[in-house]
Tab-separated table of C-alpha atoms and ligand atoms in Angstrom:
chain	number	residue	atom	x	y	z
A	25	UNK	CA	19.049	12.145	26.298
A	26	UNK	CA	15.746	10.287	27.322
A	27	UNK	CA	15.344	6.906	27.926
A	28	UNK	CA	13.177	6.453	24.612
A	29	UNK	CA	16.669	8.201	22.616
A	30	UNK	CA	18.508	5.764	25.015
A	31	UNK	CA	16.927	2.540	23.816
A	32	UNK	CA	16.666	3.234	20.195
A	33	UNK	CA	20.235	3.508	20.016
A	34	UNK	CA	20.573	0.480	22.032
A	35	UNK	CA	17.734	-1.070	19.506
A	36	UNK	CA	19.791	-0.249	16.537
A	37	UNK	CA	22.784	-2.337	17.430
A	38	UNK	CA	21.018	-5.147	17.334
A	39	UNK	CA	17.711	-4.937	15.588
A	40	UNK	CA	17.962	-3.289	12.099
A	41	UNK	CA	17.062	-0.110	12.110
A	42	UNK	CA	16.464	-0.458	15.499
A	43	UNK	CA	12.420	-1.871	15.212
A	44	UNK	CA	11.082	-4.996	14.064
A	45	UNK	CA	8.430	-3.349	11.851
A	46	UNK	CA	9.654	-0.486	9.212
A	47	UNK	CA	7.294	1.590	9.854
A	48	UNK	CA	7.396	2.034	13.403
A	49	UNK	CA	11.149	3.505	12.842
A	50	UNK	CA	9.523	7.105	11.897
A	51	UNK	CA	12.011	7.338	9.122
A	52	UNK	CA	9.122	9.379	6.986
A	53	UNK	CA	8.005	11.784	9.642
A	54	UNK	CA	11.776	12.416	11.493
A	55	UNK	CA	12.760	12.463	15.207
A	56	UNK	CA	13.013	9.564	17.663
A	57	UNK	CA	10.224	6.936	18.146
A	58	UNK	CA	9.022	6.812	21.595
A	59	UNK	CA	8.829	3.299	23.562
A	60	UNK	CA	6.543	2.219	24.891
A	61	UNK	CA	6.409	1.471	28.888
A	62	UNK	CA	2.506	0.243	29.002
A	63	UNK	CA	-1.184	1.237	27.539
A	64	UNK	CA	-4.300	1.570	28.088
A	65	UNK	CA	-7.655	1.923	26.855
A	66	UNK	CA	-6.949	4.900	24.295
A	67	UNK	CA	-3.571	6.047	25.597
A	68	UNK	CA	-0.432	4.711	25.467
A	69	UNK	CA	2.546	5.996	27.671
A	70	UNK	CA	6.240	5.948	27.095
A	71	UNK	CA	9.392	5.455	28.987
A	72	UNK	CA	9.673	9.092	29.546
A	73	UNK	CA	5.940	9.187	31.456
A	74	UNK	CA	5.049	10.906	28.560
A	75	UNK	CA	1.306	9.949	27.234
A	76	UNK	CA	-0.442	9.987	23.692
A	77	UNK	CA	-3.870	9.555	22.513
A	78	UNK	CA	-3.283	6.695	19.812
A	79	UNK	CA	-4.508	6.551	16.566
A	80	UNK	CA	-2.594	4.033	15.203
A	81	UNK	CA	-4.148	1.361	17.745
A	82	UNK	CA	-0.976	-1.350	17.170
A	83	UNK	CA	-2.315	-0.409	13.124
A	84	UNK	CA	-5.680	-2.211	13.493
A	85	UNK	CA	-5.833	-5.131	15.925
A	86	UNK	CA	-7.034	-2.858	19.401
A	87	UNK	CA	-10.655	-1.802	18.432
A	88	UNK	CA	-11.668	-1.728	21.917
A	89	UNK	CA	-8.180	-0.001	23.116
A	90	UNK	CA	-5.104	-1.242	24.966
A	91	UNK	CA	-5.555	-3.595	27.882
A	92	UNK	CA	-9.148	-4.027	28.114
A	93	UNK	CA	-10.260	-5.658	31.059
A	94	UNK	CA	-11.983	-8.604	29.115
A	95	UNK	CA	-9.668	-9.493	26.654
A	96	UNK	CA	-7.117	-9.189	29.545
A	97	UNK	CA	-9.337	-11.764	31.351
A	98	UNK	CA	-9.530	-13.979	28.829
A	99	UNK	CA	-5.506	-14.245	28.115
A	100	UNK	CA	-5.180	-14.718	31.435
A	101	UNK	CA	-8.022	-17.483	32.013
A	102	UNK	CA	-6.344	-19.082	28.516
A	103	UNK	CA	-2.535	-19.076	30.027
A	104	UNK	CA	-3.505	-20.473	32.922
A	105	UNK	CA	-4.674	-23.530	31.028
A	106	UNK	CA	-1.242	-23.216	28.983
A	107	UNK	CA	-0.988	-21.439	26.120
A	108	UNK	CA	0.266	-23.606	23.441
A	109	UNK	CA	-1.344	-27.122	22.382
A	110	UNK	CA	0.085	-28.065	18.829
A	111	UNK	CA	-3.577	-30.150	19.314
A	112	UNK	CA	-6.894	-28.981	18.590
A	113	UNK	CA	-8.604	-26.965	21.203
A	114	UNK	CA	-12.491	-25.596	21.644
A	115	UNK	CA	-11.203	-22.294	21.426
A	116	UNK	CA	-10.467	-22.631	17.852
A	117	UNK	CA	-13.905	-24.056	16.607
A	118	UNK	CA	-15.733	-20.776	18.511
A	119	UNK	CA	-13.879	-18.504	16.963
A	120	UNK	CA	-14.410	-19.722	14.016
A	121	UNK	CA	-18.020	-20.114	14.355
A	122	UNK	CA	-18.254	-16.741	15.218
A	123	UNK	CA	-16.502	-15.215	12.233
A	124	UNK	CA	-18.768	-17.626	9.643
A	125	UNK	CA	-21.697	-16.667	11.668
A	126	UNK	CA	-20.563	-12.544	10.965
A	127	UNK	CA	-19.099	-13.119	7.421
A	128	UNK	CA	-21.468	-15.782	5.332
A	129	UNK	CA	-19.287	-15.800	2.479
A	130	UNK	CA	-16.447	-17.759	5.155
A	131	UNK	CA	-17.649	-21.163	4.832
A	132	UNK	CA	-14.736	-22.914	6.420
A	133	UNK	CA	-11.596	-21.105	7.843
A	134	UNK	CA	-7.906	-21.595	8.707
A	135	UNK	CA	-6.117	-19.925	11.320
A	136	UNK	CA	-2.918	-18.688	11.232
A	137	UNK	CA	-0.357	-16.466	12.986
A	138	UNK	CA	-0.158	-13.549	10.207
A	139	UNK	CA	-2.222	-11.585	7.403
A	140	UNK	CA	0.642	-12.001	5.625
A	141	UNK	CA	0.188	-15.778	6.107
A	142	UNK	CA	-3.118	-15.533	5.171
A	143	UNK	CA	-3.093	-14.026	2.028
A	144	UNK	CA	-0.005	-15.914	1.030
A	145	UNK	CA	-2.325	-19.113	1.950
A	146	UNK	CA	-5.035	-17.552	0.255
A	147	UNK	CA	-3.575	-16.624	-3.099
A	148	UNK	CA	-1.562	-20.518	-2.870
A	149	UNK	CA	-5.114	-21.863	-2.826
A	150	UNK	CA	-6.526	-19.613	-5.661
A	151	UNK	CA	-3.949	-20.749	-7.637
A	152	UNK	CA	-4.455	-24.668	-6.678
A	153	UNK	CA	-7.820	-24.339	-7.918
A	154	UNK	CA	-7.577	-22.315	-10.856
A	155	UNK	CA	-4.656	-23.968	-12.186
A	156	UNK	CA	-3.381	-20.437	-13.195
A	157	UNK	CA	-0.391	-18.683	-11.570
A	158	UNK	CA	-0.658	-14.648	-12.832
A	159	UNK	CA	-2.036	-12.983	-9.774
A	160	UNK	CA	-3.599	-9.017	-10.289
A	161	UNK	CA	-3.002	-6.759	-7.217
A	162	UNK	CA	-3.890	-2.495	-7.062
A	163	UNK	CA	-1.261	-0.153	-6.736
A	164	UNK	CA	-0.547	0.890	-3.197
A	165	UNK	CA	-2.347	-1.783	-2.006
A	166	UNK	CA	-0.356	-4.182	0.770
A	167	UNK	CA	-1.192	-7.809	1.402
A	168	UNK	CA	1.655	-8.431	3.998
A	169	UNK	CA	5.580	-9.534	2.308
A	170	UNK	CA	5.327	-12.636	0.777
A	171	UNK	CA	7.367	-12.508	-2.620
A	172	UNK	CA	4.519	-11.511	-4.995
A	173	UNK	CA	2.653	-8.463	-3.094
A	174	UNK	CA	6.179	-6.181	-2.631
A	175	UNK	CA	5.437	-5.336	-6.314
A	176	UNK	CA	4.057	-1.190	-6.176
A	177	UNK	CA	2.841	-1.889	-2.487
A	178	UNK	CA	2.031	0.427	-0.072
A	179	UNK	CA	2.668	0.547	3.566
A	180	UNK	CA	5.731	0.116	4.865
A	181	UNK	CA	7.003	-0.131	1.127
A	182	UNK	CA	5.705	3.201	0.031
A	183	UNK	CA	6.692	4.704	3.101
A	184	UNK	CA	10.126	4.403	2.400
A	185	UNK	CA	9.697	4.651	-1.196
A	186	UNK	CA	11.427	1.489	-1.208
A	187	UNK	CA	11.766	0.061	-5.037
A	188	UNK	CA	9.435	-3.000	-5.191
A	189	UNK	CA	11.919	-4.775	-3.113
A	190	UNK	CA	15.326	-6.145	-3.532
A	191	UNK	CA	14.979	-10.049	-3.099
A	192	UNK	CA	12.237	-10.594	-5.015
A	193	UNK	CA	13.484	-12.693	-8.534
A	194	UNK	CA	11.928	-11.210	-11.369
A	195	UNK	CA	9.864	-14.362	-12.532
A	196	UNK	CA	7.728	-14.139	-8.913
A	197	UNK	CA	7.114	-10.400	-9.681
A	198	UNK	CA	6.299	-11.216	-12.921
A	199	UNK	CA	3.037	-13.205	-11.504
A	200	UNK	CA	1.968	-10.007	-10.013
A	201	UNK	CA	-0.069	-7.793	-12.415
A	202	UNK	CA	-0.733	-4.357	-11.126
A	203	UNK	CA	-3.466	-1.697	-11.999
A	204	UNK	CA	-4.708	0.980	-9.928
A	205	UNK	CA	-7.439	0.919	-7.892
A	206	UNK	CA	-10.728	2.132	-8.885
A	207	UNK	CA	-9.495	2.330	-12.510
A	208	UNK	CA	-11.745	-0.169	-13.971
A	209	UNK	CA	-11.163	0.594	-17.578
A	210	UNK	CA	-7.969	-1.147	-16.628
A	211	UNK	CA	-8.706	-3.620	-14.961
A	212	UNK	CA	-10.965	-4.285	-17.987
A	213	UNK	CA	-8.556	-4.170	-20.167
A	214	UNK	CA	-6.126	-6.269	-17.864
A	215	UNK	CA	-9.100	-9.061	-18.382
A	216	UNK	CA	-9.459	-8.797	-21.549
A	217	UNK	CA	-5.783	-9.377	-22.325
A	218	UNK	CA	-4.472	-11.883	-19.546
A	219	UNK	CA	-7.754	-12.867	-18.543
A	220	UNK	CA	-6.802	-16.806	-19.143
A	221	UNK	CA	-3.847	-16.494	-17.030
A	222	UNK	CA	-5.627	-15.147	-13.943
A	223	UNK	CA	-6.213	-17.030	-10.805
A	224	UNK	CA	-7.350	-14.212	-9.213
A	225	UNK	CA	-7.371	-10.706	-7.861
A	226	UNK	CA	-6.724	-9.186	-4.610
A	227	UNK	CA	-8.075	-6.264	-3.092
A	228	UNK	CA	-8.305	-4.382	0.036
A	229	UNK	CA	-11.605	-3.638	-0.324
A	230	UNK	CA	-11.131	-0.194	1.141
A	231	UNK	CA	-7.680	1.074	0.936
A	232	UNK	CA	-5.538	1.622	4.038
A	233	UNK	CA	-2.084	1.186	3.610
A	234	UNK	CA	-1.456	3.986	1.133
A	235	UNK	CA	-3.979	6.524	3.650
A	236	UNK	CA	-7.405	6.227	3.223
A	237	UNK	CA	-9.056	5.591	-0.417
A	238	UNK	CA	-13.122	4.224	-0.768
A	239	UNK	CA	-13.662	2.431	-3.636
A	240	UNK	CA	-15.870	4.298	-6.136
A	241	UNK	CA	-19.251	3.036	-6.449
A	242	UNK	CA	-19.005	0.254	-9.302
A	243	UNK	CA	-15.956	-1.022	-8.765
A	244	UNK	CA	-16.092	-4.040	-6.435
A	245	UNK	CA	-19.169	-4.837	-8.323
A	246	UNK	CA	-16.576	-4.792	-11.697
A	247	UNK	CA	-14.286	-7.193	-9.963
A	248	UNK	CA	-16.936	-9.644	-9.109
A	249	UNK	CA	-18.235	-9.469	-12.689
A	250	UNK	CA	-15.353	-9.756	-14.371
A	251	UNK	CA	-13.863	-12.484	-12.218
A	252	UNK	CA	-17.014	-14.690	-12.678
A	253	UNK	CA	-17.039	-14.155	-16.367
A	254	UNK	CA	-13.161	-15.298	-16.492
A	255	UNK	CA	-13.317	-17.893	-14.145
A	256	UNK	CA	-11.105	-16.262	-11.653
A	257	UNK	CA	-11.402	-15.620	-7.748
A	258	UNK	CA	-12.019	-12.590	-6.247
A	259	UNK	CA	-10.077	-12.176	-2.526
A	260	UNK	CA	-10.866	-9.738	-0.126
A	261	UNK	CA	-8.244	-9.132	2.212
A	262	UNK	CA	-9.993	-7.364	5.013
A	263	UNK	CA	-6.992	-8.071	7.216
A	264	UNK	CA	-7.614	-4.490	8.326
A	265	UNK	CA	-10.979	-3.826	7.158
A	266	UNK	CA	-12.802	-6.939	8.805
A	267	UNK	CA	-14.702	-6.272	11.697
A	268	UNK	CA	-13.629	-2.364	11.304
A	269	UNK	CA	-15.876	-0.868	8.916
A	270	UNK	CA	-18.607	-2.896	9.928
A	271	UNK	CA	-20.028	-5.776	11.957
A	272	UNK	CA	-19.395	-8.443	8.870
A	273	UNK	CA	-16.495	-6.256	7.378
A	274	UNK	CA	-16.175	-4.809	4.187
A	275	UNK	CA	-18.090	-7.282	2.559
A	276	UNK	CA	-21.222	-6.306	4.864
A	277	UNK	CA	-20.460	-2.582	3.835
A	278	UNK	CA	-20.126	-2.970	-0.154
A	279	UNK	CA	-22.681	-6.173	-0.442
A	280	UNK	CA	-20.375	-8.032	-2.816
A	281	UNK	CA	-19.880	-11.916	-2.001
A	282	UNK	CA	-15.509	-12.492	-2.181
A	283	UNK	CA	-14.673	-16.126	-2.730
A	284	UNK	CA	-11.866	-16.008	-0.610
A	285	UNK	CA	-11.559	-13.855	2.128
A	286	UNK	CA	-8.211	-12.912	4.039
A	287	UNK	CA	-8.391	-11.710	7.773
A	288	UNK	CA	-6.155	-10.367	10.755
A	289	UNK	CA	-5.741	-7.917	13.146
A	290	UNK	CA	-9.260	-7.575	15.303
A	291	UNK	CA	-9.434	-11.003	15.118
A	292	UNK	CA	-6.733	-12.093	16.924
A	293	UNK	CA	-7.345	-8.783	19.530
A	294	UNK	CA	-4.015	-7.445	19.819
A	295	UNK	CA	-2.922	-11.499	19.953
A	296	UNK	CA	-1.010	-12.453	16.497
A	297	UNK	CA	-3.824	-14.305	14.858
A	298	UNK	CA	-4.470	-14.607	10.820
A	299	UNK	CA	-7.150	-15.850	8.792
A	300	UNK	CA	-8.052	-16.597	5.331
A	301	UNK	CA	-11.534	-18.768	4.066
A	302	UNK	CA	-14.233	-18.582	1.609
A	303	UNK	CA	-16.391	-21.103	-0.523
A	304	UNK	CA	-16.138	-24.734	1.117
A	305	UNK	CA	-15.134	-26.140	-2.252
A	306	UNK	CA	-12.227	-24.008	-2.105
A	307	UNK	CA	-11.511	-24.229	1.228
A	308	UNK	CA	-11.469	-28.210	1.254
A	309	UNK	CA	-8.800	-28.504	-1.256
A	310	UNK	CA	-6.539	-27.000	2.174
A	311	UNK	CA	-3.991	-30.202	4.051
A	312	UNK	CA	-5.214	-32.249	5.254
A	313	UNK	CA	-8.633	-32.727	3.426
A	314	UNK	CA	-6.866	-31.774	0.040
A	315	UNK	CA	-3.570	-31.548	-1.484
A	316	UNK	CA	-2.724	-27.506	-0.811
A	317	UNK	CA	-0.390	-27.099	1.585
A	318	UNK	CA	-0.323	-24.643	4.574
A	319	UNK	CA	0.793	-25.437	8.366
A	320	UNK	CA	1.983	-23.504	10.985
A	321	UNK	CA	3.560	-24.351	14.908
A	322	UNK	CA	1.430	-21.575	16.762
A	323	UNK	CA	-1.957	-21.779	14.494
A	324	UNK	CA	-5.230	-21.460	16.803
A	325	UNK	CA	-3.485	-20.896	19.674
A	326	UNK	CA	-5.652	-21.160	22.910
A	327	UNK	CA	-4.696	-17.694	24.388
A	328	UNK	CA	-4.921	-16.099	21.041
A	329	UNK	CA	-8.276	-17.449	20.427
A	330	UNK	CA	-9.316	-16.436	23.703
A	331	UNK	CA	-8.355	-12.853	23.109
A	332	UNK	CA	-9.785	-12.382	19.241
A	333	UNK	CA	-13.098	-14.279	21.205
A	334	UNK	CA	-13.651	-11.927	23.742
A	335	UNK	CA	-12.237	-9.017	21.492
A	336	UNK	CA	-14.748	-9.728	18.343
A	337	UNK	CA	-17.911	-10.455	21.418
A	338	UNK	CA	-17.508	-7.170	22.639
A	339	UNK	CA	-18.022	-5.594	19.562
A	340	UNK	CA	-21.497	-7.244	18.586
A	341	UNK	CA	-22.402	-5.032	21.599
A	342	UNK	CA	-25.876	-2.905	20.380
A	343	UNK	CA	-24.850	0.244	18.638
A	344	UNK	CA	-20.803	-0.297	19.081
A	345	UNK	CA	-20.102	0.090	15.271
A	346	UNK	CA	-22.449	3.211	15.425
A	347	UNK	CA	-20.842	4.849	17.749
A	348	UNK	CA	-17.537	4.234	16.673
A	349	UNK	CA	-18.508	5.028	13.206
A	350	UNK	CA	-20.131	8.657	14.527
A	351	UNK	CA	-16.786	9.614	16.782
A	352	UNK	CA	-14.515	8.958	13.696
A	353	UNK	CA	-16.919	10.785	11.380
A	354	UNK	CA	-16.474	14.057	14.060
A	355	UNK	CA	-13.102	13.539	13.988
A	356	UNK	CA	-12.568	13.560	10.732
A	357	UNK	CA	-15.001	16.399	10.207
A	358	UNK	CA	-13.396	18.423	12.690
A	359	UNK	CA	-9.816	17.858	11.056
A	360	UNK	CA	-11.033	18.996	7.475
A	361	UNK	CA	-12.828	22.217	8.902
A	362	UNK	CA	-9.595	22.980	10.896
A	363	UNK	CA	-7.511	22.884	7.530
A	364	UNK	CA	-9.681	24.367	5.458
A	365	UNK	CA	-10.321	27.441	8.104
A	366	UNK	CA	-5.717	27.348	7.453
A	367	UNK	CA	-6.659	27.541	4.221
A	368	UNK	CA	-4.672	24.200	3.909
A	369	UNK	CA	-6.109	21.934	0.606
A	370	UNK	CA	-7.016	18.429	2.641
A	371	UNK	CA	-8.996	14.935	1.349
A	372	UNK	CA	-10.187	13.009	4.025
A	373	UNK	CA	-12.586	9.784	4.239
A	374	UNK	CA	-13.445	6.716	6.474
A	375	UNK	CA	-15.417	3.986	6.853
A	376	UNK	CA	-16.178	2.668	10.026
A	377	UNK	CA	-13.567	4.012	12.440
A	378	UNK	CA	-10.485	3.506	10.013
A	379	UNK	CA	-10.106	6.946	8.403
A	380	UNK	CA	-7.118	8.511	6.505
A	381	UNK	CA	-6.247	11.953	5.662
A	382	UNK	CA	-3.929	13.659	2.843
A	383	UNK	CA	-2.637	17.478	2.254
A	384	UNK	CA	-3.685	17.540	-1.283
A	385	UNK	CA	-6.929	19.041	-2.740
A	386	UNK	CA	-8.296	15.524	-3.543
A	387	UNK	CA	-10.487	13.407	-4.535
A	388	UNK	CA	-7.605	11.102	-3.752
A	389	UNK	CA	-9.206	7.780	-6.099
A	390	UNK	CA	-5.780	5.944	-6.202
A	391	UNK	CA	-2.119	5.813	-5.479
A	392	UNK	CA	-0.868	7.681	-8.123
A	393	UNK	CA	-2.906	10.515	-6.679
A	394	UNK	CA	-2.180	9.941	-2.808
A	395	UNK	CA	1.643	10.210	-3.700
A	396	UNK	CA	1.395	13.890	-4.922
A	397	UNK	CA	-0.093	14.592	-1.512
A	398	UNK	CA	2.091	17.558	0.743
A	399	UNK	CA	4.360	14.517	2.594
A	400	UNK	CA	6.977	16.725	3.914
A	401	UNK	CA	3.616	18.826	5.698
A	402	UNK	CA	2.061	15.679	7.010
A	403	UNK	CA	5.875	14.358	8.652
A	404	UNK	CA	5.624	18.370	10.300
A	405	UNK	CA	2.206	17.786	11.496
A	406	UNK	CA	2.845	14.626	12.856
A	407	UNK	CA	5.679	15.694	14.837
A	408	UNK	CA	4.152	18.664	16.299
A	409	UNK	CA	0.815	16.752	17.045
A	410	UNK	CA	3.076	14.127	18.999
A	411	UNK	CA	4.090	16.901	20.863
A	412	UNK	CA	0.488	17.717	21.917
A	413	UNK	CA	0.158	14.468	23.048
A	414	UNK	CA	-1.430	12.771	19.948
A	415	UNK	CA	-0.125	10.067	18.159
A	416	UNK	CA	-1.098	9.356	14.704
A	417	UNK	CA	0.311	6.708	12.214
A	418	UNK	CA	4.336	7.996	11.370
A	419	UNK	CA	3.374	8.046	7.307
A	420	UNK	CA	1.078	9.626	5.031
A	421	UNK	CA	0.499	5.946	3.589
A	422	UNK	CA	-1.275	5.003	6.247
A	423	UNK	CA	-5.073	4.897	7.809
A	424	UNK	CA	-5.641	6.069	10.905
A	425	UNK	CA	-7.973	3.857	13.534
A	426	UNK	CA	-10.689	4.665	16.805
A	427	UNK	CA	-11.380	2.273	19.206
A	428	UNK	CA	-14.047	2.543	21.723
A	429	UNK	CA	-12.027	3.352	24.389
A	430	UNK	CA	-11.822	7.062	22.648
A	431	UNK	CA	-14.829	9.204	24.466
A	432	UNK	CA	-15.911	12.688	22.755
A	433	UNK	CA	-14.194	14.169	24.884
A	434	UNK	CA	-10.767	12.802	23.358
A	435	UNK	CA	-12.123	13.512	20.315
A	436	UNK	CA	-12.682	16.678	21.146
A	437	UNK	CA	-9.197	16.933	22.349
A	438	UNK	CA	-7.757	15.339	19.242
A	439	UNK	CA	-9.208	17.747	16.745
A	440	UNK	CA	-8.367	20.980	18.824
A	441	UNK	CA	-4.721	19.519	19.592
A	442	UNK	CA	-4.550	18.567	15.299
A	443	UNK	CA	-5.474	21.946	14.679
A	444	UNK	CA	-2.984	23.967	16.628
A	445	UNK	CA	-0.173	21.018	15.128
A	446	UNK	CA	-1.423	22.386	11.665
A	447	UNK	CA	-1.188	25.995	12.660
A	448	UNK	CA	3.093	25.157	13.378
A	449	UNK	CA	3.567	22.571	10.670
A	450	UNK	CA	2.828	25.502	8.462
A	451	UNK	CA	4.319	28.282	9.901
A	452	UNK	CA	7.400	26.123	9.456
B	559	KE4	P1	0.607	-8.767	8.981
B	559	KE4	O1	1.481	-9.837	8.345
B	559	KE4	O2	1.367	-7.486	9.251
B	559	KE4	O3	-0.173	-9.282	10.197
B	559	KE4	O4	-0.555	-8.406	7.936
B	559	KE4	C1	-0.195	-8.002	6.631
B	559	KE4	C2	-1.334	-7.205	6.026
B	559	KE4	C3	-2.132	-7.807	5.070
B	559	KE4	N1	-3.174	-7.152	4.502
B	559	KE4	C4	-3.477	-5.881	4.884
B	559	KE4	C5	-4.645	-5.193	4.240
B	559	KE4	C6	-2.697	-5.222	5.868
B	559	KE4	O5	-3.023	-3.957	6.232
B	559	KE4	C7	-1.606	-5.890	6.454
B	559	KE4	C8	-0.712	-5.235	7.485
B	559	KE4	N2	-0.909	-3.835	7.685
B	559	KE4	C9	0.241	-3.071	8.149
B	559	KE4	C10	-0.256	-1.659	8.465
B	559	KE4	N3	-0.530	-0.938	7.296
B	559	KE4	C11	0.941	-3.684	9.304
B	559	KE4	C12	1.817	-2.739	10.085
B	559	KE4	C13	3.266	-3.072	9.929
B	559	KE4	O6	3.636	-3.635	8.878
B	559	KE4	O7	4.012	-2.769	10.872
């Protein structure tokens, strides 16, 4: 037995399902998880000594790759001055100068410890200043597990091809509307129906947590549209998109102007950090300067400032996004050609360095369509590339990310190493 078998079964007596994430339990791609003994820059290494070229990059945060010296620096500098204030600190006000000074449309800000406390914060607000409660999401699209977003979400949820979820009472899922994405004769219609009732919609701008699916051309612009001409607010969650797919996030990428704007991940560098802000005369109706609600113990904590500081500085470096953008386009590249030399039907896309891939012929536009992909292929492929010493995300529902720690060279590791998985998960 190895140590990782060892400690899962030790994890599952008292954590359930032995992990305190679903997805990390690899129920959709079989075998044992590996744990983790330490990482760096690209790689991460398990109890056993063994080591794998991550892709999943703790699913976002680690754009610059596990333990990098500065961001190490910088939680140490922090912690030294004690890590936990419950008063305001400088830390907090550069950070957040830095992301209004990257994303415009962020007026004002609030920190938090979550994206899932950010878009709960978010849509709470939207509401607040509406004065409408019926909220429209996209199918397979995942805004963290507050109540109303486990209704057709993807992630973790459509991993396990959980129902909605249990717990949930039917009048909070009724608040949710769902469409899906990219459809916007239904979104349309949606509006045209309910349009009264809508405080707003939510959107991952680019889709990650059901693979990898772009938007098509007109939609965002549709949203924006049609939520000015209702009166309701548009909110991007770029809790894995911001500062990914570009230097000012999605928003930079698809020039559309969100009113509210949800982030995580990146910002916080590997440090639990959330974010959501937009238009000041939304964001002032937020305790204490107006009556909305939202608090939290840990918010704008100094060492996790310090580390989503340093982490979101070393990416305005000249030409980081471009290179990052050009390694995950090879990679990607170099995947597809692979498959379609097996003769395997594959879609692939990214934007930025978050990239997805699905056996299916494609174009994959929308869940619907990313759930006929060949699952029970990708679960063989991951397994045998883990074997090789790669690690990609354990689900077909997920996007996979680069950080600049990956050199060509790993890249050109990566796609040789996918190749060869392919050639077994088929034979199989
Ligand atoms: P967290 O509460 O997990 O920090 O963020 C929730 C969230 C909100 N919005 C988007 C677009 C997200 O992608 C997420 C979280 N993403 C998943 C990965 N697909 C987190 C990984 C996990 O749940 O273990």
């Amino acid at each position: 037995m190895s140590r990782s078998q060892e400690l899962f079964a030790r994890a599952q007596a008292v954590l359930p399902g032995g992990v305190n994430s679903p997805v990390r339990a690899f129920r959709a791609v079989g075998g044992t998880p590996f744990f983790v003994a330490r990482a760096e820059g690209a790689r991460l290494t398990d109890v056993d000594g063994k080591t794998y070229l991550d892709y999943v990059c703790s699913w976002g945060p680690l754009i610059l790759g596990h333990a990098h010296p500065a961001v190490l620096g910088a939680i140490q500098a922090a912690a030294a001055n004690g890590w936990s204030y419950g008063a305001p600190c400088e830390l907090e006000v550069q950070l957040a100068e830095l992301v209004r000074g990257r994303m415009p449309s962020v007026e004002l800000v609030r920190f938090v410890n979550s994206g899932t406390e950010a878009t709960m914060a978010a849509v709470r607000l939207a509401r607040a200043a509406t004065k409408r409660d019926l909220l429209l999401k996209f199918e397979g699209c995942y805004h963290g597990h507050a109540d109303g977003f486990l209704v057709k979400a993807g992630s973790g949820v459509a991993t396990l091809g959980l129902p909605d979820s249990p717990g949930v009472p039917a009048p909070v899922a009724g608040l949710t509307a769902t469409v899906p994405f990219n459809d916007t004769t239904a979104v349309e219609d949606l509006f045209r129906r309910r349009g009264p009732e809508l405080a707003a919609v939510i959107v991952e701008p680019y889709m990650g947590n059901a693979g990898f699916i772009a938007p098509e051309p007109n939609f965002h612009a549709t949203l924006r549209s049609l939520c000015d001409r209702h009166g309701a607010l548009l909110i991007f969650d770029e809790v894995m998109t911001g500062f990914r797919v570009a230097a000012g996030g999605a928003q930079e990428r698809l020039k559309i102007r969100a009113d509210l704007t949800t982030l995580g991940k990146i910002i916080g560098g590997g440090m639990p950090v959330g974010a959501y802000g937009g238009r000041a005369d939304l964001m002032r109706l937020i305790a204490p300067e107006g009556p909305v609600y939202q608090a939290g113990t840990l918010s704008g904590n100094p060492v996790a400032m310090a580390a989503g500081l340093v982490t979101l500085r070393e990416t305005a470096r000249p030409g980081f996004y471009e290179t990052l953008e050009r390694r995950t386009a090879r990679l990607v590249a170099g995947i597809g050609d692979a498959a379609r030399r097996r003769g395997v039907p594959t879609a692939t896309g990214h934007a930025g360095s978050m990239w997805g891939l699905y056996f299916a012929p494609g174009p994959v536009r929308n869940f619907g369509q990313a759930k006929g992909a060949d699952t029970a292929l990708f679960a063989r492929w991951h397994r045998a590339a883990l074997a090789r010493g790669v690690f990609l995300a354990p689900s077909a529902f997920e996007a996979g990310f680069v950080s600049s720690a990956h050199t060509d060279a790993d890249i050109d590791f990566t796609i040789a190493q996918l190749d060869a998985a392919l050639g077994e998960a088929r034979a199989r």
